[in-house]
């Protein structure tokens, strides 16, 4: 599937750079077997632009479809990839196919799975080249836009770097026969010696370099009586007329005035004329390249054959000089961040490998700027880039010379150094923030960190960086200014989580998740209100997995929609059993997750599933926790209103444990408030009117809502709830959760069946 999102007329994103104005369209590929998540992704990216350019969103529901799209669209820039699809390793194998099979190193790959805690470094990530790894639950609109901005910017940079490299390689391929001296100084000295030998001259002279973006030439090679000028500005020669002649030679091109014909010294440029700008004004030309020149004094003009030999030698050595300079530029492109002049991720890795055994005496610290995407939106890229430069300098100054500071990506920095050098300043900034200024604007930045003491970690540098990245993501989930430190054994816990996630995936595919029904009763007369459907999982070893564990795992891994679908289907079947027994007026309550609330088609999808099962919306009650709706209150309010419009009753579960205000609560379209079991312990311990359950019952009555208490286990609790005006309850006092098959016998035993049960319509 292909979606193209046109620009909004009011969009104020900076325009694409002029030199890339005719670049091919930006293409983003999402790969996920969950159609609801794909729809959510398409909805979230509608109207998104990168640097004023539209994007084309390609979507695949399987690894096979993704491979076909990658072949059909070789210019895909970004891949948003679900780890687990039809097969356990579909996502991971697709990463290998892209990187190794297709040889595509330029595509940015973001894995979307979100296992709780940290993904297993050694088993999963050792040989994979991915750029980011995120939980689907974390992909709010701001986070998603920040991920796209960072990775599309990286792709753009890599494309430009590859183009530059190709151009440089074409130039280097034309260089032959040059000396293999590994540095410009040594090469310059060798050139002076060789020219002097060829011409039989005293070994004295200068090789001068005029770097791009500078205002003065520099002596990089000096012999004989000029040796003391080595490394100094050309002006140090002390002969203004001669300095001017050398500068003219540096900027000489065909048609320009050269040295006087009567001059006996040897003076020639070492760069091709193509290095010069065609629009240069007198003096240093436009900064297109570094310029070189050779100057040697002599007493008589050279013979014709000597001139030819010198020109041949100079041509080859001049090419070698440019080769060394271009290699240095390539090295800088590959290992340095152009914005901050710090080492980049590759530069940090190179230094970590070079450290060898000393690495175990160091600490690696990641620092990430909180809410950086908001800063970009408020201040613009130019201002935030200057603030990043100021932050880089501040970190470098405070860390000191023994600590390496690197920029990992947009707003993430890494510090590597002795553990006693990385403690005090950054811990202070956790609470106070760090103030930086670009000279016009000041900002207090708060930093979230991750710390890996390398004495505790055994693994190559690539694994160290991956571990620090996952720790940083964990810290960011906890809020602003947090820090998470590596603990030995985290990999084992992560490995267990990963294996449990794989087992859950298999259980969902095999239909092994079952429901248990817990009765809900009306307190006024003890009659049945309905049942709550509770998910239960017995793994293939026969062990019960806690719902707290596997439901959280389903949310983090993106399997929550599949889990909900199975629970809803079984709940519909349970209601048909009730209908066949003459109890079709009862409701089955099913729980919704926060992740599902983000799906724009949620309400209609649920209605369609119920219709397919022959179950009316009035038979299903949907429960959502207070903390879930507060993640996106406006979006949740719209979802709940739509569900009620379609005929479903809606309950706010675990009320009192979240963060909603009374004003916010009024904005939700609800039928029920459920009192969390944690509050029932107050009953009998404090005056009735001071307990939280009493306050919640009173509040629900004032808002026109019904109240239901969970976890009722004693008759004293039941009597108190009756006196308080609570309408319904559930708990062990009324009945334990039971499988659907046990429902008819339980209903008969407890006298809940009508005198003449209906037999038709049994599902």
PDB file of C-alpha atoms in Angstrom, residues 84-360:
ATOM      1  CA  UNK A  84       7.808 -10.267  15.153  1.00  0.00           C
ATOM      2  CA  UNK A  85       5.279 -10.980  12.442  1.00  0.00           C
ATOM      3  CA  UNK A  86       4.024 -14.279  10.998  1.00  0.00           C
ATOM      4  CA  UNK A  87       7.291 -15.945  11.937  1.00  0.00           C
ATOM      5  CA  UNK A  88       9.292 -15.177  15.054  1.00  0.00           C
ATOM      6  CA  UNK A  89      12.307 -13.811  13.232  1.00  0.00           C
ATOM      7  CA  UNK A  90      10.656 -12.172  10.199  1.00  0.00           C
ATOM      8  CA  UNK A  91      11.716  -8.680  11.247  1.00  0.00           C
ATOM      9  CA  UNK A  92      15.260  -9.625  12.187  1.00  0.00           C
ATOM     10  CA  UNK A  93      15.755 -11.605   8.978  1.00  0.00           C
ATOM     11  CA  UNK A  94      14.488  -8.623   6.990  1.00  0.00           C
ATOM     12  CA  UNK A  95      17.162  -6.459   8.640  1.00  0.00           C
ATOM     13  CA  UNK A  96      19.833  -8.954   7.562  1.00  0.00           C
ATOM     14  CA  UNK A  97      18.380  -9.024   4.043  1.00  0.00           C
ATOM     15  CA  UNK A  98      18.525  -5.232   3.762  1.00  0.00           C
ATOM     16  CA  UNK A  99      22.023  -4.843   5.201  1.00  0.00           C
ATOM     17  CA  UNK A 100      23.751  -7.976   3.871  1.00  0.00           C
ATOM     18  CA  UNK A 101      21.660  -9.299   1.001  1.00  0.00           C
ATOM     19  CA  UNK A 102      20.905  -5.937  -0.587  1.00  0.00           C
ATOM     20  CA  UNK A 103      24.021  -4.181   0.713  1.00  0.00           C
ATOM     21  CA  UNK A 104      21.912  -1.179   1.717  1.00  0.00           C
ATOM     22  CA  UNK A 105      23.734   0.687   4.477  1.00  0.00           C
ATOM     23  CA  UNK A 106      22.004   3.985   3.754  1.00  0.00           C
ATOM     24  CA  UNK A 107      18.484   2.901   4.714  1.00  0.00           C
ATOM     25  CA  UNK A 108      17.736   3.919   8.306  1.00  0.00           C
ATOM     26  CA  UNK A 109      16.090   1.061  10.208  1.00  0.00           C
ATOM     27  CA  UNK A 110      13.934   1.599  13.299  1.00  0.00           C
ATOM     28  CA  UNK A 111      12.729  -1.574  15.047  1.00  0.00           C
ATOM     29  CA  UNK A 112       9.284  -1.364  16.657  1.00  0.00           C
ATOM     30  CA  UNK A 113       8.555  -3.984  19.291  1.00  0.00           C
ATOM     31  CA  UNK A 114       9.066  -2.594  22.778  1.00  0.00           C
ATOM     32  CA  UNK A 115       9.809  -5.651  24.898  1.00  0.00           C
ATOM     33  CA  UNK A 116       9.568  -4.677  28.596  1.00  0.00           C
ATOM     34  CA  UNK A 117      12.927  -3.660  29.992  1.00  0.00           C
ATOM     35  CA  UNK A 118      15.840  -4.034  27.611  1.00  0.00           C
ATOM     36  CA  UNK A 119      15.967  -6.253  24.522  1.00  0.00           C
ATOM     37  CA  UNK A 120      18.509  -9.100  24.715  1.00  0.00           C
ATOM     38  CA  UNK A 121      21.739  -7.604  23.445  1.00  0.00           C
ATOM     39  CA  UNK A 122      23.788 -10.729  22.887  1.00  0.00           C
ATOM     40  CA  UNK A 123      21.148 -12.980  21.391  1.00  0.00           C
ATOM     41  CA  UNK A 124      19.308 -10.524  19.159  1.00  0.00           C
ATOM     42  CA  UNK A 125      21.384  -7.452  18.394  1.00  0.00           C
ATOM     43  CA  UNK A 126      24.953  -8.727  18.146  1.00  0.00           C
ATOM     44  CA  UNK A 127      25.128  -8.775  14.346  1.00  0.00           C
ATOM     45  CA  UNK A 128      22.318  -6.418  13.460  1.00  0.00           C
ATOM     46  CA  UNK A 129      22.787  -2.890  12.145  1.00  0.00           C
ATOM     47  CA  UNK A 130      19.705  -1.009  13.307  1.00  0.00           C
ATOM     48  CA  UNK A 131      19.509   2.674  14.133  1.00  0.00           C
ATOM     49  CA  UNK A 132      16.824   2.804  16.803  1.00  0.00           C
ATOM     50  CA  UNK A 133      14.600   0.450  18.786  1.00  0.00           C
ATOM     51  CA  UNK A 134      11.274   1.679  20.222  1.00  0.00           C
ATOM     52  CA  UNK A 135       8.206   0.371  22.004  1.00  0.00           C
ATOM     53  CA  UNK A 136       5.025   0.902  20.038  1.00  0.00           C
ATOM     54  CA  UNK A 137       3.472   2.334  23.192  1.00  0.00           C
ATOM     55  CA  UNK A 138       6.005   5.179  23.009  1.00  0.00           C
ATOM     56  CA  UNK A 139       5.041   6.317  19.523  1.00  0.00           C
ATOM     57  CA  UNK A 140       3.026   9.425  20.261  1.00  0.00           C
ATOM     58  CA  UNK A 141       2.871  11.994  17.488  1.00  0.00           C
ATOM     59  CA  UNK A 142       5.786  14.050  18.875  1.00  0.00           C
ATOM     60  CA  UNK A 143       7.998  10.997  19.391  1.00  0.00           C
ATOM     61  CA  UNK A 144       7.163   9.631  15.921  1.00  0.00           C
ATOM     62  CA  UNK A 145       7.940  12.972  14.287  1.00  0.00           C
ATOM     63  CA  UNK A 146      11.235  13.202  16.206  1.00  0.00           C
ATOM     64  CA  UNK A 147      12.187   9.673  15.068  1.00  0.00           C
ATOM     65  CA  UNK A 148      11.364  10.490  11.424  1.00  0.00           C
ATOM     66  CA  UNK A 149      13.172  13.834  11.558  1.00  0.00           C
ATOM     67  CA  UNK A 150      16.335  12.316  13.034  1.00  0.00           C
ATOM     68  CA  UNK A 151      16.479   9.336  10.678  1.00  0.00           C
ATOM     69  CA  UNK A 152      15.562  11.217   7.500  1.00  0.00           C
ATOM     70  CA  UNK A 153      18.199  13.789   8.390  1.00  0.00           C
ATOM     71  CA  UNK A 154      20.738  10.969   8.864  1.00  0.00           C
ATOM     72  CA  UNK A 155      19.723   9.450   5.528  1.00  0.00           C
ATOM     73  CA  UNK A 156      20.138  12.816   3.835  1.00  0.00           C
ATOM     74  CA  UNK A 157      23.579  13.264   5.382  1.00  0.00           C
ATOM     75  CA  UNK A 158      24.675   9.766   4.343  1.00  0.00           C
ATOM     76  CA  UNK A 159      23.446  10.308   0.787  1.00  0.00           C
ATOM     77  CA  UNK A 160      25.402  13.534   0.555  1.00  0.00           C
ATOM     78  CA  UNK A 161      28.460  11.878   2.100  1.00  0.00           C
ATOM     79  CA  UNK A 162      28.218   8.958  -0.346  1.00  0.00           C
ATOM     80  CA  UNK A 163      27.950  11.365  -3.250  1.00  0.00           C
ATOM     81  CA  UNK A 164      30.985  13.263  -1.973  1.00  0.00           C
ATOM     82  CA  UNK A 165      32.885  10.032  -1.519  1.00  0.00           C
ATOM     83  CA  UNK A 166      32.083   8.890  -5.039  1.00  0.00           C
ATOM     84  CA  UNK A 167      33.354  12.168  -6.406  1.00  0.00           C
ATOM     85  CA  UNK A 168      36.518  11.951  -4.316  1.00  0.00           C
ATOM     86  CA  UNK A 169      37.151   8.340  -5.339  1.00  0.00           C
ATOM     87  CA  UNK A 170      36.941   9.321  -9.005  1.00  0.00           C
ATOM     88  CA  UNK A 171      39.629  11.896  -8.332  1.00  0.00           C
ATOM     89  CA  UNK A 172      41.801   9.481  -6.358  1.00  0.00           C
ATOM     90  CA  UNK A 173      41.558   6.884  -9.137  1.00  0.00           C
ATOM     91  CA  UNK A 174      43.344   9.318 -11.473  1.00  0.00           C
ATOM     92  CA  UNK A 175      46.348   9.631  -9.137  1.00  0.00           C
ATOM     93  CA  UNK A 176      49.211   7.256  -9.946  1.00  0.00           C
ATOM     94  CA  UNK A 177      52.903   7.058  -9.297  1.00  0.00           C
ATOM     95  CA  UNK A 178      52.781   9.387  -6.270  1.00  0.00           C
ATOM     96  CA  UNK A 179      54.766   8.858  -3.117  1.00  0.00           C
ATOM     97  CA  UNK A 180      53.146   6.877  -0.271  1.00  0.00           C
ATOM     98  CA  UNK A 181      54.417   9.171   2.469  1.00  0.00           C
ATOM     99  CA  UNK A 182      51.504   9.188   4.936  1.00  0.00           C
ATOM    100  CA  UNK A 183      51.389  12.904   5.901  1.00  0.00           C
ATOM    101  CA  UNK A 184      51.526  16.289   4.206  1.00  0.00           C
ATOM    102  CA  UNK A 185      54.540  17.492   6.175  1.00  0.00           C
ATOM    103  CA  UNK A 186      56.626  14.459   5.275  1.00  0.00           C
ATOM    104  CA  UNK A 187      55.478  14.631   1.665  1.00  0.00           C
ATOM    105  CA  UNK A 188      56.353  18.338   1.448  1.00  0.00           C
ATOM    106  CA  UNK A 189      59.809  17.765   2.903  1.00  0.00           C
ATOM    107  CA  UNK A 190      60.414  14.874   0.479  1.00  0.00           C
ATOM    108  CA  UNK A 191      59.336  17.021  -2.476  1.00  0.00           C
ATOM    109  CA  UNK A 192      61.832  19.758  -1.575  1.00  0.00           C
ATOM    110  CA  UNK A 193      64.645  17.217  -1.240  1.00  0.00           C
ATOM    111  CA  UNK A 194      63.776  15.486  -4.531  1.00  0.00           C
ATOM    112  CA  UNK A 195      63.530  18.754  -6.510  1.00  0.00           C
ATOM    113  CA  UNK A 196      66.823  19.951  -5.081  1.00  0.00           C
ATOM    114  CA  UNK A 197      68.468  16.667  -6.089  1.00  0.00           C
ATOM    115  CA  UNK A 198      67.046  16.781  -9.620  1.00  0.00           C
ATOM    116  CA  UNK A 199      68.221  20.346 -10.192  1.00  0.00           C
ATOM    117  CA  UNK A 200      71.470  20.158  -8.250  1.00  0.00           C
ATOM    118  CA  UNK A 201      70.365  22.960  -5.950  1.00  0.00           C
ATOM    119  CA  UNK A 202      71.012  23.559  -2.267  1.00  0.00           C
ATOM    120  CA  UNK A 203      68.320  21.835  -0.213  1.00  0.00           C
ATOM    121  CA  UNK A 204      66.304  24.890   0.731  1.00  0.00           C
ATOM    122  CA  UNK A 205      62.817  26.040  -0.109  1.00  0.00           C
ATOM    123  CA  UNK A 206      59.181  26.119   0.980  1.00  0.00           C
ATOM    124  CA  UNK A 207      55.955  24.228   0.344  1.00  0.00           C
ATOM    125  CA  UNK A 208      52.984  26.448   1.184  1.00  0.00           C
ATOM    126  CA  UNK A 209      49.350  25.489   1.835  1.00  0.00           C
ATOM    127  CA  UNK A 210      46.381  27.844   1.822  1.00  0.00           C
ATOM    128  CA  UNK A 211      43.512  25.905   3.449  1.00  0.00           C
ATOM    129  CA  UNK A 212      39.909  26.571   2.524  1.00  0.00           C
ATOM    130  CA  UNK A 213      38.013  28.974   4.777  1.00  0.00           C
ATOM    131  CA  UNK A 214      41.205  30.716   5.993  1.00  0.00           C
ATOM    132  CA  UNK A 215      42.752  34.139   5.300  1.00  0.00           C
ATOM    133  CA  UNK A 216      46.479  33.337   5.277  1.00  0.00           C
ATOM    134  CA  UNK A 217      48.831  30.769   3.744  1.00  0.00           C
ATOM    135  CA  UNK A 218      50.790  28.372   5.967  1.00  0.00           C
ATOM    136  CA  UNK A 219      54.271  26.826   5.521  1.00  0.00           C
ATOM    137  CA  UNK A 220      53.898  23.022   5.707  1.00  0.00           C
ATOM    138  CA  UNK A 221      57.358  22.124   4.377  1.00  0.00           C
ATOM    139  CA  UNK A 222      60.660  24.005   4.904  1.00  0.00           C
ATOM    140  CA  UNK A 223      64.289  23.021   4.376  1.00  0.00           C
ATOM    141  CA  UNK A 224      67.717  24.596   4.614  1.00  0.00           C
ATOM    142  CA  UNK A 225      67.893  28.161   5.843  1.00  0.00           C
ATOM    143  CA  UNK A 226      64.100  28.329   5.854  1.00  0.00           C
ATOM    144  CA  UNK A 227      63.633  25.369   8.216  1.00  0.00           C
ATOM    145  CA  UNK A 228      62.595  27.622  11.120  1.00  0.00           C
ATOM    146  CA  UNK A 229      59.481  28.656   9.153  1.00  0.00           C
ATOM    147  CA  UNK A 230      58.033  25.140   9.401  1.00  0.00           C
ATOM    148  CA  UNK A 231      54.419  25.368  10.620  1.00  0.00           C
ATOM    149  CA  UNK A 232      54.350  29.167  10.633  1.00  0.00           C
ATOM    150  CA  UNK A 233      52.336  31.661   8.528  1.00  0.00           C
ATOM    151  CA  UNK A 234      53.886  32.579   5.169  1.00  0.00           C
ATOM    152  CA  UNK A 235      54.226  36.204   6.355  1.00  0.00           C
ATOM    153  CA  UNK A 236      57.014  35.015   8.659  1.00  0.00           C
ATOM    154  CA  UNK A 237      59.249  34.837   5.567  1.00  0.00           C
ATOM    155  CA  UNK A 238      59.880  38.541   6.184  1.00  0.00           C
ATOM    156  CA  UNK A 239      59.919  39.479   2.474  1.00  0.00           C
ATOM    157  CA  UNK A 240      56.569  41.092   1.547  1.00  0.00           C
ATOM    158  CA  UNK A 241      57.326  41.146  -2.183  1.00  0.00           C
ATOM    159  CA  UNK A 242      58.202  37.448  -2.196  1.00  0.00           C
ATOM    160  CA  UNK A 243      55.140  36.606  -0.036  1.00  0.00           C
ATOM    161  CA  UNK A 244      52.951  38.393  -2.592  1.00  0.00           C
ATOM    162  CA  UNK A 245      54.519  36.429  -5.477  1.00  0.00           C
ATOM    163  CA  UNK A 246      53.916  33.112  -3.700  1.00  0.00           C
ATOM    164  CA  UNK A 247      50.299  34.049  -2.985  1.00  0.00           C
ATOM    165  CA  UNK A 248      49.877  34.932  -6.683  1.00  0.00           C
ATOM    166  CA  UNK A 249      51.265  31.518  -7.614  1.00  0.00           C
ATOM    167  CA  UNK A 250      48.758  29.900  -5.239  1.00  0.00           C
ATOM    168  CA  UNK A 251      45.898  31.655  -7.012  1.00  0.00           C
ATOM    169  CA  UNK A 252      47.367  31.447 -10.553  1.00  0.00           C
ATOM    170  CA  UNK A 253      45.162  30.246 -13.400  1.00  0.00           C
ATOM    171  CA  UNK A 254      45.505  30.425 -17.190  1.00  0.00           C
ATOM    172  CA  UNK A 255      45.092  34.024 -18.347  1.00  0.00           C
ATOM    173  CA  UNK A 256      46.205  35.491 -15.020  1.00  0.00           C
ATOM    174  CA  UNK A 257      49.523  37.257 -14.522  1.00  0.00           C
ATOM    175  CA  UNK A 258      52.246  34.830 -13.442  1.00  0.00           C
ATOM    176  CA  UNK A 259      55.689  35.466 -12.008  1.00  0.00           C
ATOM    177  CA  UNK A 260      57.989  37.861 -13.955  1.00  0.00           C
ATOM    178  CA  UNK A 261      59.844  36.216 -16.838  1.00  0.00           C
ATOM    179  CA  UNK A 262      63.221  37.305 -15.473  1.00  0.00           C
ATOM    180  CA  UNK A 263      62.713  35.515 -12.129  1.00  0.00           C
ATOM    181  CA  UNK A 264      65.238  32.715 -11.567  1.00  0.00           C
ATOM    182  CA  UNK A 265      63.525  30.987  -8.602  1.00  0.00           C
ATOM    183  CA  UNK A 266      61.267  27.976  -8.996  1.00  0.00           C
ATOM    184  CA  UNK A 267      57.660  28.893  -8.156  1.00  0.00           C
ATOM    185  CA  UNK A 268      54.652  26.839  -9.225  1.00  0.00           C
ATOM    186  CA  UNK A 269      51.232  25.782  -7.916  1.00  0.00           C
ATOM    187  CA  UNK A 270      50.776  22.141  -6.858  1.00  0.00           C
ATOM    188  CA  UNK A 271      47.021  22.044  -7.451  1.00  0.00           C
ATOM    189  CA  UNK A 272      45.078  21.739 -10.702  1.00  0.00           C
ATOM    190  CA  UNK A 273      43.487  24.895 -12.074  1.00  0.00           C
ATOM    191  CA  UNK A 274      40.053  23.294 -11.510  1.00  0.00           C
ATOM    192  CA  UNK A 275      40.565  23.909  -7.808  1.00  0.00           C
ATOM    193  CA  UNK A 276      40.165  27.644  -8.438  1.00  0.00           C
ATOM    194  CA  UNK A 277      36.905  29.524  -8.624  1.00  0.00           C
ATOM    195  CA  UNK A 278      36.067  31.120 -11.981  1.00  0.00           C
ATOM    196  CA  UNK A 279      34.596  34.118 -10.151  1.00  0.00           C
ATOM    197  CA  UNK A 280      37.356  34.707  -7.645  1.00  0.00           C
ATOM    198  CA  UNK A 281      38.276  38.222  -6.695  1.00  0.00           C
ATOM    199  CA  UNK A 282      41.916  39.210  -6.119  1.00  0.00           C
ATOM    200  CA  UNK A 283      43.402  37.371  -3.162  1.00  0.00           C
ATOM    201  CA  UNK A 284      42.135  34.007  -1.868  1.00  0.00           C
ATOM    202  CA  UNK A 285      39.493  32.606  -4.265  1.00  0.00           C
ATOM    203  CA  UNK A 286      36.119  31.260  -3.187  1.00  0.00           C
ATOM    204  CA  UNK A 287      36.707  28.505  -0.666  1.00  0.00           C
ATOM    205  CA  UNK A 288      36.446  25.532  -3.000  1.00  0.00           C
ATOM    206  CA  UNK A 289      39.653  23.677  -2.146  1.00  0.00           C
ATOM    207  CA  UNK A 290      42.961  23.788  -0.329  1.00  0.00           C
ATOM    208  CA  UNK A 291      45.726  25.326  -2.465  1.00  0.00           C
ATOM    209  CA  UNK A 292      49.434  24.340  -2.541  1.00  0.00           C
ATOM    210  CA  UNK A 293      52.572  25.936  -4.017  1.00  0.00           C
ATOM    211  CA  UNK A 294      56.297  25.151  -4.197  1.00  0.00           C
ATOM    212  CA  UNK A 295      58.990  27.835  -3.972  1.00  0.00           C
ATOM    213  CA  UNK A 296      62.753  27.300  -4.221  1.00  0.00           C
ATOM    214  CA  UNK A 297      65.368  30.037  -4.828  1.00  0.00           C
ATOM    215  CA  UNK A 298      67.996  29.407  -7.533  1.00  0.00           C
ATOM    216  CA  UNK A 299      70.732  31.313  -9.376  1.00  0.00           C
ATOM    217  CA  UNK A 300      70.113  30.288 -13.010  1.00  0.00           C
ATOM    218  CA  UNK A 301      67.177  29.058 -15.081  1.00  0.00           C
ATOM    219  CA  UNK A 302      66.751  25.282 -15.460  1.00  0.00           C
ATOM    220  CA  UNK A 303      67.515  23.377 -18.612  1.00  0.00           C
ATOM    221  CA  UNK A 304      64.493  22.207 -20.661  1.00  0.00           C
ATOM    222  CA  UNK A 305      64.798  18.563 -19.563  1.00  0.00           C
ATOM    223  CA  UNK A 306      65.122  19.619 -15.927  1.00  0.00           C
ATOM    224  CA  UNK A 307      61.924  21.623 -16.231  1.00  0.00           C
ATOM    225  CA  UNK A 308      60.054  18.610 -17.604  1.00  0.00           C
ATOM    226  CA  UNK A 309      61.302  16.369 -14.763  1.00  0.00           C
ATOM    227  CA  UNK A 310      60.350  18.903 -12.117  1.00  0.00           C
ATOM    228  CA  UNK A 311      56.919  19.373 -13.656  1.00  0.00           C
ATOM    229  CA  UNK A 312      56.361  15.598 -13.714  1.00  0.00           C
ATOM    230  CA  UNK A 313      57.487  15.201 -10.098  1.00  0.00           C
ATOM    231  CA  UNK A 314      55.455  18.211  -8.964  1.00  0.00           C
ATOM    232  CA  UNK A 315      52.350  16.926 -10.778  1.00  0.00           C
ATOM    233  CA  UNK A 316      52.571  13.523  -9.070  1.00  0.00           C
ATOM    234  CA  UNK A 317      53.413  14.842  -5.643  1.00  0.00           C
ATOM    235  CA  UNK A 318      50.757  17.541  -5.941  1.00  0.00           C
ATOM    236  CA  UNK A 319      48.183  14.846  -6.677  1.00  0.00           C
ATOM    237  CA  UNK A 320      49.424  12.892  -3.660  1.00  0.00           C
ATOM    238  CA  UNK A 321      49.030  16.014  -1.501  1.00  0.00           C
ATOM    239  CA  UNK A 322      45.431  16.388  -2.570  1.00  0.00           C
ATOM    240  CA  UNK A 323      44.895  12.686  -2.024  1.00  0.00           C
ATOM    241  CA  UNK A 324      46.080  12.966   1.569  1.00  0.00           C
ATOM    242  CA  UNK A 325      43.920  16.019   2.103  1.00  0.00           C
ATOM    243  CA  UNK A 326      40.855  14.278   0.647  1.00  0.00           C
ATOM    244  CA  UNK A 327      41.451  11.210   2.802  1.00  0.00           C
ATOM    245  CA  UNK A 328      41.555  13.497   5.820  1.00  0.00           C
ATOM    246  CA  UNK A 329      38.227  14.992   4.697  1.00  0.00           C
ATOM    247  CA  UNK A 330      36.706  11.536   4.271  1.00  0.00           C
ATOM    248  CA  UNK A 331      37.963  10.579   7.700  1.00  0.00           C
ATOM    249  CA  UNK A 332      36.332  13.678   9.112  1.00  0.00           C
ATOM    250  CA  UNK A 333      33.059  12.934   7.346  1.00  0.00           C
ATOM    251  CA  UNK A 334      33.067   9.382   8.675  1.00  0.00           C
ATOM    252  CA  UNK A 335      34.205   9.983  12.243  1.00  0.00           C
ATOM    253  CA  UNK A 336      33.264  13.554  13.200  1.00  0.00           C
ATOM    254  CA  UNK A 337      30.023  15.430  13.711  1.00  0.00           C
ATOM    255  CA  UNK A 338      30.060  18.538  11.495  1.00  0.00           C
ATOM    256  CA  UNK A 339      27.777  20.583  13.771  1.00  0.00           C
ATOM    257  CA  UNK A 340      29.664  20.263  17.055  1.00  0.00           C
ATOM    258  CA  UNK A 341      33.130  19.195  15.811  1.00  0.00           C
ATOM    259  CA  UNK A 342      32.884  16.267  18.240  1.00  0.00           C
ATOM    260  CA  UNK A 343      33.529  12.629  17.321  1.00  0.00           C
ATOM    261  CA  UNK A 344      30.369  10.944  16.077  1.00  0.00           C
ATOM    262  CA  UNK A 345      29.214   7.395  16.848  1.00  0.00           C
ATOM    263  CA  UNK A 346      31.798   5.901  14.464  1.00  0.00           C
ATOM    264  CA  UNK A 347      34.516   8.037  16.022  1.00  0.00           C
ATOM    265  CA  UNK A 348      33.540   6.890  19.511  1.00  0.00           C
ATOM    266  CA  UNK A 349      33.561   3.249  18.402  1.00  0.00           C
ATOM    267  CA  UNK A 350      37.014   3.664  16.829  1.00  0.00           C
ATOM    268  CA  UNK A 351      38.405   5.104  20.051  1.00  0.00           C
ATOM    269  CA  UNK A 352      36.761   2.405  22.173  1.00  0.00           C
ATOM    270  CA  UNK A 353      38.343  -0.304  20.023  1.00  0.00           C
ATOM    271  CA  UNK A 354      41.699   1.476  20.234  1.00  0.00           C
ATOM    272  CA  UNK A 355      41.485   1.651  24.048  1.00  0.00           C
ATOM    273  CA  UNK A 356      41.830  -2.132  24.346  1.00  0.00           C
ATOM    274  CA  UNK A 357      42.096  -3.367  27.942  1.00  0.00           C
ATOM    275  CA  UNK A 358      41.987   0.191  29.297  1.00  0.00           C
ATOM    276  CA  UNK A 359      38.306   0.265  28.361  1.00  0.00           C
ATOM    277  CA  UNK A 360      37.461  -1.781  31.469  1.00  0.00           C
TER     278      UNK A 360
END
